[in-house]
JSON list of C-alpha atoms in Angstrom, two decimals:
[
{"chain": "A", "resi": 24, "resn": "UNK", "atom": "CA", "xyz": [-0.31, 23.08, 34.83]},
{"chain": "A", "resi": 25, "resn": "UNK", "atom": "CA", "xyz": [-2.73, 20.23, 35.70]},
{"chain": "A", "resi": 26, "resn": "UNK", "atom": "CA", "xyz": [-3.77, 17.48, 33.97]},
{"chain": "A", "resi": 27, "resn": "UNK", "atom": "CA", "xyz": [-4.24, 13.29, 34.49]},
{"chain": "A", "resi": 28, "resn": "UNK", "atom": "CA", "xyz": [-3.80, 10.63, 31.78]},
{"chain": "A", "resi": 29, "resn": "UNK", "atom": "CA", "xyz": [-5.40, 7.27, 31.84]},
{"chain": "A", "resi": 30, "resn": "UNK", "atom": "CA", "xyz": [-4.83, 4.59, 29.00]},
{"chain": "A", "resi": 31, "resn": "UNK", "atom": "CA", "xyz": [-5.56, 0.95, 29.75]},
{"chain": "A", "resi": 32, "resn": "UNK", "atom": "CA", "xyz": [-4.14, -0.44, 26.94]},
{"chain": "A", "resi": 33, "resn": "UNK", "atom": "CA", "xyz": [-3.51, -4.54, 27.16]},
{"chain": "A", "resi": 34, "resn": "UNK", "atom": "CA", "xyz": [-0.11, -5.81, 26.40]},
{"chain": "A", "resi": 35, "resn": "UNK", "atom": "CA", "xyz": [0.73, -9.04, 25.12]},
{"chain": "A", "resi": 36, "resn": "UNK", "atom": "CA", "xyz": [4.15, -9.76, 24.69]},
{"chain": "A", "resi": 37, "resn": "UNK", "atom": "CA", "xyz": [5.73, -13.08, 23.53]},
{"chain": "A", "resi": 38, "resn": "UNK", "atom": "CA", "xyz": [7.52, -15.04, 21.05]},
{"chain": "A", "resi": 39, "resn": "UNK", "atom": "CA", "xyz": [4.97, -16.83, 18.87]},
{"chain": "A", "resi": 40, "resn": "UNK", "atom": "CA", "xyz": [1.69, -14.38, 20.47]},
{"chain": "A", "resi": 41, "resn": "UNK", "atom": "CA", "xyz": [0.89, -13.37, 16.23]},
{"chain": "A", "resi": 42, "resn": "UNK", "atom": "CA", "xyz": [-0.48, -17.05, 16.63]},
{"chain": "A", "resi": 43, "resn": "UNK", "atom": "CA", "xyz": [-3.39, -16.01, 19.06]},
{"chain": "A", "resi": 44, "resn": "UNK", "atom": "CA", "xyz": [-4.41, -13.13, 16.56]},
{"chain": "A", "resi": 45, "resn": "UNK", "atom": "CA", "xyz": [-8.28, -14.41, 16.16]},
{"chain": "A", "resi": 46, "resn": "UNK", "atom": "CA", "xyz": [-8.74, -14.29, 19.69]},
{"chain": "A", "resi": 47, "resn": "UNK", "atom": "CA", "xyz": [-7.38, -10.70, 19.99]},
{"chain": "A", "resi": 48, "resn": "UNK", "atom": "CA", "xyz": [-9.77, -9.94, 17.37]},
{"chain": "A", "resi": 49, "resn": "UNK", "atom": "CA", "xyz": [-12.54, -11.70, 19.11]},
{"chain": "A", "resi": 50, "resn": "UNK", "atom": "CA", "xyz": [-12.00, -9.51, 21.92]},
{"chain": "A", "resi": 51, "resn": "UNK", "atom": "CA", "xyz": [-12.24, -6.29, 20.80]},
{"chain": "A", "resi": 52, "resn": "UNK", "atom": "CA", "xyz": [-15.80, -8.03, 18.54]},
{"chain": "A", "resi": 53, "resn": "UNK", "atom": "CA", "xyz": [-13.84, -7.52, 15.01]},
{"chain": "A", "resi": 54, "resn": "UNK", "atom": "CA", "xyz": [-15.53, -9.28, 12.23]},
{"chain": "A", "resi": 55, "resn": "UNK", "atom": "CA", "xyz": [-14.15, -6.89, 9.29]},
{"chain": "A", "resi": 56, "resn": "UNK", "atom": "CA", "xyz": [-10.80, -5.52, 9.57]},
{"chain": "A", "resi": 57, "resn": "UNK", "atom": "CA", "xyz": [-8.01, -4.00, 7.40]},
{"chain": "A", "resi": 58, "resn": "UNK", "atom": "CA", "xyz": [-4.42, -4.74, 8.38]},
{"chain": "A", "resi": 59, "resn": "UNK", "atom": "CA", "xyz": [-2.17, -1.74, 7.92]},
{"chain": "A", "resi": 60, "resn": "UNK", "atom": "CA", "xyz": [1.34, -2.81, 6.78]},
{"chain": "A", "resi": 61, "resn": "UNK", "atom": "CA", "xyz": [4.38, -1.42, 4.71]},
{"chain": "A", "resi": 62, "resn": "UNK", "atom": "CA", "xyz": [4.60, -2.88, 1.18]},
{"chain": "A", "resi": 63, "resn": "UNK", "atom": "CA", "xyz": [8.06, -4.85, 2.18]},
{"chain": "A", "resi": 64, "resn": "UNK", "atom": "CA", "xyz": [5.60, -7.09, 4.76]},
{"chain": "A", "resi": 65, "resn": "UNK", "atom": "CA", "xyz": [2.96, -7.44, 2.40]},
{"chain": "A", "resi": 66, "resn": "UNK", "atom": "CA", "xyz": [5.51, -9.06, -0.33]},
{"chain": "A", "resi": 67, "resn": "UNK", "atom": "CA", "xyz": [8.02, -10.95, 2.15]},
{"chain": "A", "resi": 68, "resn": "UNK", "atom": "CA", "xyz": [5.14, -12.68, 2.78]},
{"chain": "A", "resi": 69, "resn": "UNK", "atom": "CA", "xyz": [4.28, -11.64, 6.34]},
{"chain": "A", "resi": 70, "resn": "UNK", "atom": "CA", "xyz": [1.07, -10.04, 5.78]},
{"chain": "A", "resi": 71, "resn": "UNK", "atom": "CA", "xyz": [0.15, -13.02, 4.21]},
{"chain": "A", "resi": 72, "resn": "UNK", "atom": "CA", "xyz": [0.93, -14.85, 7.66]},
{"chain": "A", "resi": 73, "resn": "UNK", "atom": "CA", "xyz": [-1.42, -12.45, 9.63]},
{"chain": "A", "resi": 74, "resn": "UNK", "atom": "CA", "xyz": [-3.96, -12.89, 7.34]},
{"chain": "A", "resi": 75, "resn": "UNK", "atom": "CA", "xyz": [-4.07, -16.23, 8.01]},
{"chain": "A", "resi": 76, "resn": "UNK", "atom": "CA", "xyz": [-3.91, -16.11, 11.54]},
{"chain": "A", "resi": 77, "resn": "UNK", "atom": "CA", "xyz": [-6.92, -14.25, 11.41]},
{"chain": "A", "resi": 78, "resn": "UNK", "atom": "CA", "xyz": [-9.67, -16.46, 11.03]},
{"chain": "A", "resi": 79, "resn": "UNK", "atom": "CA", "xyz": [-11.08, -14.45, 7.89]},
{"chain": "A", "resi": 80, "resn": "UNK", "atom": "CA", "xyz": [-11.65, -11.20, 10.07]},
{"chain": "A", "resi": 81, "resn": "UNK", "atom": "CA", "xyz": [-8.91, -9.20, 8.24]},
{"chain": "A", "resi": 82, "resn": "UNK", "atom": "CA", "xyz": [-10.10, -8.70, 4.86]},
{"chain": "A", "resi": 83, "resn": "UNK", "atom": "CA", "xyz": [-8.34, -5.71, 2.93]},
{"chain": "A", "resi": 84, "resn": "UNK", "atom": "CA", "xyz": [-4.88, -4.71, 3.29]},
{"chain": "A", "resi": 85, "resn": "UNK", "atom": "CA", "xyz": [-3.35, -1.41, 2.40]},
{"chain": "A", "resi": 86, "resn": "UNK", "atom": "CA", "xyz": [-0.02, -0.78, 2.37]},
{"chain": "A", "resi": 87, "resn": "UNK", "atom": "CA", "xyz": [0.99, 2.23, 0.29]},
{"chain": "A", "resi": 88, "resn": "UNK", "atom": "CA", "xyz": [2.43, 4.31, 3.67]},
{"chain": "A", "resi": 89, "resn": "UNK", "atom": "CA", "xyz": [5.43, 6.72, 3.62]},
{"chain": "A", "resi": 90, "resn": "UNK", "atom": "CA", "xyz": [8.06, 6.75, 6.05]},
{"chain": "A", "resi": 91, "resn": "UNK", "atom": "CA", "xyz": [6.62, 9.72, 8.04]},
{"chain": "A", "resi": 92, "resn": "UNK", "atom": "CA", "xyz": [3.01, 9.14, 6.63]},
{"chain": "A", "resi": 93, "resn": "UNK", "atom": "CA", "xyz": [1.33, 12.28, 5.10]},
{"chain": "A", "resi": 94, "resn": "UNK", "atom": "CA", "xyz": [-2.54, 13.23, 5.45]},
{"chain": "A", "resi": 95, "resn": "UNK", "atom": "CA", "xyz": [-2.69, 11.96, 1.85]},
{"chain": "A", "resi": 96, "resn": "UNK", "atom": "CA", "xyz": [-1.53, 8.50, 2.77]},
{"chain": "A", "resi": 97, "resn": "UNK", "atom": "CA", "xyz": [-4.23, 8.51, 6.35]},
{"chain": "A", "resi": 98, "resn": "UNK", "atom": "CA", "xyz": [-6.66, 9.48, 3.76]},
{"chain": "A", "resi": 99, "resn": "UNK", "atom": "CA", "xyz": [-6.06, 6.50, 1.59]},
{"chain": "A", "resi": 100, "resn": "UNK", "atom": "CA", "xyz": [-5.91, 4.26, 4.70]},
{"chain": "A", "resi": 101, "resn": "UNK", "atom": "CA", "xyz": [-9.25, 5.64, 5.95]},
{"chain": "A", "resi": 102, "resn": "UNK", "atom": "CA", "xyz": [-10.92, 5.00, 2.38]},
{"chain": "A", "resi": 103, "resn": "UNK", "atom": "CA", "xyz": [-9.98, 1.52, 2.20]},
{"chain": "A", "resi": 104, "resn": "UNK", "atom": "CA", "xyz": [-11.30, 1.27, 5.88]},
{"chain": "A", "resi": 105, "resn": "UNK", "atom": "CA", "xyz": [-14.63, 2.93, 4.55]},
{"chain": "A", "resi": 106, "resn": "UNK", "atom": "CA", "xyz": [-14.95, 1.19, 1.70]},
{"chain": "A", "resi": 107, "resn": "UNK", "atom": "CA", "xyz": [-14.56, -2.06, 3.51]},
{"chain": "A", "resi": 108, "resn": "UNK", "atom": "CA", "xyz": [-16.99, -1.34, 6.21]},
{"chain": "A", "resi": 109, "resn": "UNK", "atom": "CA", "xyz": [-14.06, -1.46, 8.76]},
{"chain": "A", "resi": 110, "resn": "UNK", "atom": "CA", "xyz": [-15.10, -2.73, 12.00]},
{"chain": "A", "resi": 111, "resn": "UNK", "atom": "CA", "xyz": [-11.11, -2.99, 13.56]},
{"chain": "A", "resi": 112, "resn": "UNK", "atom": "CA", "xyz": [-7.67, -2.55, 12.34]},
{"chain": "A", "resi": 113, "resn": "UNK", "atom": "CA", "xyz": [-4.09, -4.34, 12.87]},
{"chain": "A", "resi": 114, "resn": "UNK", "atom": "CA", "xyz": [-1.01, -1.85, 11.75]},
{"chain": "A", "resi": 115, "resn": "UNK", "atom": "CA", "xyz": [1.42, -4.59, 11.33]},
{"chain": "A", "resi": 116, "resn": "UNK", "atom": "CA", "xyz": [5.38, -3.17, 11.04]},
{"chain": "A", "resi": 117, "resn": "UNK", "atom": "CA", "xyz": [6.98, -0.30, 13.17]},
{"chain": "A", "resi": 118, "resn": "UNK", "atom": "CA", "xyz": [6.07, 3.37, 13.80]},
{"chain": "A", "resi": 119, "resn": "UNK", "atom": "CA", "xyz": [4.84, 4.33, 10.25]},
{"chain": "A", "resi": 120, "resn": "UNK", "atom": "CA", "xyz": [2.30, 2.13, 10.31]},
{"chain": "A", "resi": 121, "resn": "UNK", "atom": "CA", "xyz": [1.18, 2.58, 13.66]},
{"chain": "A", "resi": 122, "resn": "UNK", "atom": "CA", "xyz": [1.33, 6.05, 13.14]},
{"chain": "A", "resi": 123, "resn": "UNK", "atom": "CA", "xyz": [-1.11, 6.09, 9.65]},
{"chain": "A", "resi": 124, "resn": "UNK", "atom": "CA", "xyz": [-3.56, 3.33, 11.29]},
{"chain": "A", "resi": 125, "resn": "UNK", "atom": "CA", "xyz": [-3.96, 5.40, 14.40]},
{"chain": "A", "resi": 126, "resn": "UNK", "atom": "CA", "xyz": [-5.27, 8.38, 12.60]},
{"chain": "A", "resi": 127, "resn": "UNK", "atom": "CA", "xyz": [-7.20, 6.54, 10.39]},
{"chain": "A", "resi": 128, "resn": "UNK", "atom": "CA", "xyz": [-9.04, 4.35, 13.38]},
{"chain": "A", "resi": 129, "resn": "UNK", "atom": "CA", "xyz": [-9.77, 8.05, 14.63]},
{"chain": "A", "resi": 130, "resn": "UNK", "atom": "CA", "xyz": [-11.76, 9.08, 12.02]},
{"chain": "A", "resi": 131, "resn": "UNK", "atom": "CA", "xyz": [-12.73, 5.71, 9.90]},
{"chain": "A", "resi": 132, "resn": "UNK", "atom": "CA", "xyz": [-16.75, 5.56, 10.52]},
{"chain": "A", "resi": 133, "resn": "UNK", "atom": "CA", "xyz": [-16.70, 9.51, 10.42]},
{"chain": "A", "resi": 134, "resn": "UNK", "atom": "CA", "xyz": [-17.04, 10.70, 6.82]},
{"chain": "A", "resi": 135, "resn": "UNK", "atom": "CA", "xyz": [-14.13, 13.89, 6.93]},
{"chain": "A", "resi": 136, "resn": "UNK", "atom": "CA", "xyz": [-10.62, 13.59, 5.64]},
{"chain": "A", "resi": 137, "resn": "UNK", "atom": "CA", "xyz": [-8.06, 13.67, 8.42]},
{"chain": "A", "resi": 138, "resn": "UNK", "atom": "CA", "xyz": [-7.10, 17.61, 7.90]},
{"chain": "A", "resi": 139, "resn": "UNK", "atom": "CA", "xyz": [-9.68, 19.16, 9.91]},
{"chain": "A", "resi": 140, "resn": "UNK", "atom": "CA", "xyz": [-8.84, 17.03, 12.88]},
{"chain": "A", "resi": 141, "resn": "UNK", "atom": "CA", "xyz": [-5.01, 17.16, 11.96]},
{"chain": "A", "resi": 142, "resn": "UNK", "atom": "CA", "xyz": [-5.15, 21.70, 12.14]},
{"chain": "A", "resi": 143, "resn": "UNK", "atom": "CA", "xyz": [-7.74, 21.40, 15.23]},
{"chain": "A", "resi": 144, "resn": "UNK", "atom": "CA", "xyz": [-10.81, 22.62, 13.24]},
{"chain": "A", "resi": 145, "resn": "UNK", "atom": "CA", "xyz": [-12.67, 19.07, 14.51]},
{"chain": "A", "resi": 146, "resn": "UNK", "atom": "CA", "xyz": [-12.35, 16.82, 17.56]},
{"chain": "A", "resi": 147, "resn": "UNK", "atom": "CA", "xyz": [-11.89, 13.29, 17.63]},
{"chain": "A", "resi": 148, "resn": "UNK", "atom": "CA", "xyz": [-15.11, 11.50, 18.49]},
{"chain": "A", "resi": 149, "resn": "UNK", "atom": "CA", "xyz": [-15.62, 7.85, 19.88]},
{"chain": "A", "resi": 150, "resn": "UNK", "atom": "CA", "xyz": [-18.83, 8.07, 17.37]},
{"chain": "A", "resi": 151, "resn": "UNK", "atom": "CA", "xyz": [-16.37, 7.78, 14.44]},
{"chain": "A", "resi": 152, "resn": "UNK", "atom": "CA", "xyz": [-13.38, 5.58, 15.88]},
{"chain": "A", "resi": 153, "resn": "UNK", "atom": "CA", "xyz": [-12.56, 1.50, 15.37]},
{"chain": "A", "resi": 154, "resn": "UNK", "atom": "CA", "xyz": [-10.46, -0.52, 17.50]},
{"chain": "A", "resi": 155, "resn": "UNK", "atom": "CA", "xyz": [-6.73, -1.21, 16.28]},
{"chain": "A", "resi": 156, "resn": "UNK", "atom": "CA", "xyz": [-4.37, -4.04, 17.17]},
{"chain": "A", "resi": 157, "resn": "UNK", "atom": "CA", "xyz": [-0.93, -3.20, 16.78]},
{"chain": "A", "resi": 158, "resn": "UNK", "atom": "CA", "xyz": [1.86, -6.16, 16.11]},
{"chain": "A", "resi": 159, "resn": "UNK", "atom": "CA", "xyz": [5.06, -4.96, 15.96]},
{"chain": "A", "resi": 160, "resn": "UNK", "atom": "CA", "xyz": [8.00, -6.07, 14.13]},
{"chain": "A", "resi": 161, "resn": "UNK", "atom": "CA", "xyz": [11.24, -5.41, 14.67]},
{"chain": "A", "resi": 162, "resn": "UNK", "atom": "CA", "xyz": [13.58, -3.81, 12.02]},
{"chain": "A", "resi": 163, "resn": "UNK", "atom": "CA", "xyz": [15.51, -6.86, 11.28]},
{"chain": "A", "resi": 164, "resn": "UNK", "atom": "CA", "xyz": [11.88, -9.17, 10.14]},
{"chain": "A", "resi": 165, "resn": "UNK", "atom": "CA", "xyz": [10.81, -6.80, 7.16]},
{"chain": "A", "resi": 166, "resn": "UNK", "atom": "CA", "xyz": [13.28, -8.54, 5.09]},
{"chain": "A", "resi": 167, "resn": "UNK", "atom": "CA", "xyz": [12.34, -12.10, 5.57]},
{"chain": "A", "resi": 168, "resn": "UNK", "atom": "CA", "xyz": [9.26, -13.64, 7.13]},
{"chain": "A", "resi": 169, "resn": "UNK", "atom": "CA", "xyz": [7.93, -13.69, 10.78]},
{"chain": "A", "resi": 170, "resn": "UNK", "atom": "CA", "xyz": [7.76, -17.79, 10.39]},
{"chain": "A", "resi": 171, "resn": "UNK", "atom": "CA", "xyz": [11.40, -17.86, 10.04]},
{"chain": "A", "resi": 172, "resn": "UNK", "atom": "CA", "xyz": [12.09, -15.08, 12.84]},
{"chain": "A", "resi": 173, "resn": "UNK", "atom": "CA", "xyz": [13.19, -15.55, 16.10]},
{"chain": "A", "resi": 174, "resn": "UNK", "atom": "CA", "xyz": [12.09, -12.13, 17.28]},
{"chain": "A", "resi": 175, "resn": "UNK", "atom": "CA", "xyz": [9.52, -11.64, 19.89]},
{"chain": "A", "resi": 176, "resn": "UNK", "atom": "CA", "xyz": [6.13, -9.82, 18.68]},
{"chain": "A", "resi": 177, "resn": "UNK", "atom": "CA", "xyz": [3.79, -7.96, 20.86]},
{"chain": "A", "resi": 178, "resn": "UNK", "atom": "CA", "xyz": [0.45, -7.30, 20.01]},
{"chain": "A", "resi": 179, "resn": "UNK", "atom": "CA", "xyz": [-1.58, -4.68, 21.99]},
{"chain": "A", "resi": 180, "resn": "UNK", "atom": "CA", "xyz": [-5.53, -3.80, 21.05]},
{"chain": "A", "resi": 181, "resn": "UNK", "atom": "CA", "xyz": [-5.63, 0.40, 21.54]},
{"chain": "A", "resi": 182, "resn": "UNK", "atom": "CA", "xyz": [-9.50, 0.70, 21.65]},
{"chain": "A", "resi": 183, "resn": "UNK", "atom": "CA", "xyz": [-10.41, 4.44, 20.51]},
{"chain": "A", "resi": 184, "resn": "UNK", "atom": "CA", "xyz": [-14.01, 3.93, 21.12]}
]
C-alpha cells in the first residue's frame, strides 16, 4: 500500500489563548460563524464567554449534539450553519463536538444532508466546505466556567477549503 498525508493545521496552545479568539477568526476571514458546543457549555456560561471573545463574528449557536453524534444531529448543525449564512465554525467542548462540526463544515455551503457523503455515494468538495476553529475543553471545565478554570485551552483553525 502507498499513500502520503499532508495536514498543516496551526496549533495554538496556552492558558488564556480563548482570549485571542477574534484574531483566529480574522485569520481564517470569518465574519459569520456558528459555535458548536454541548448544551452543559452553553448554560455554565462558557459559550457565553466565547461569544464574547468574538468580536460579533459568532452569531448562532447550536448545541443539541449526542454523545456519539448521529447524521440527524450533523444535519441540524448544518441547517443552522445554512440558515445563518455560515462563513466559519468554532466546535467548542471535546470530541462530540468536534466530531458533529467537522461534518457539518464539510458539507455546510453544499445543499445535501450528510448521508450521501457519510455511505460514499458523494465526495467531499472544497466548493461546499467552511473553516472551523476548534477550542477544546477539558472534561473537568463543562461543569463550571472557563473564567474560573485553570486549564489550558488550545485552539487550532482546520481549514477544509
Amino acid at each position: 500500500m502507498n499513500w502520503s498525508f499532508n495536514l498543516p493545521v496551526r496549533l495554538e496552545f496556552g492558558c488564556k489563548k480563548r482570549k485571542e479568539l477574534e484574531s483566529f477568526i480574522d485569520a481564517i476571514g470569518g465574519t459569520n460563524g456558528v459555535l458548536v458546543c454541548s448544551k452543559t457549555l452553553k448554560n455554565n456560561g462558557t459559550a457565553d464567554e466565547i461569544i464574547s471573545l468574538s468580536g460579533g463574528k459568532l452569531k448562532a449557536v447550536f448545541s443539541d449534539i449526542r454523545p456519539n453524534p448521529t447524521t440527524d444531529n450533523v444535519n441540524d448543525c448544518v441547517k443552522v450553519m445554512r440558515d445563518t449564512n455560515a462563513d466559519f465554525a468554532v466546535a467548542l467542548g471535546g470530541g462530540s463536538p468536534m466530531d458533529c462540526c467537522k461534518a457539518a463544515c464539510a458539507i455546510a455551503k453544499g445543499n445535501s444532508d450528510i448521508e450521501p457523503y457519510h455511505c460514499g455515494e458523494k465526495a467531499v468538495s472544497a466548493d461546499e466546505a467552511i473553516p472551523m476553529i476548534a477550542i477544546l475543553v477539558p472534561m473537568a471545565v463543562h461543569s463550571r466556567p472557563l473564567t474560573n478554570s485553570r486549564y489550558f485551552v488550545g485552539i487550532f483553525s482546520i481549514n477544509l477549503i
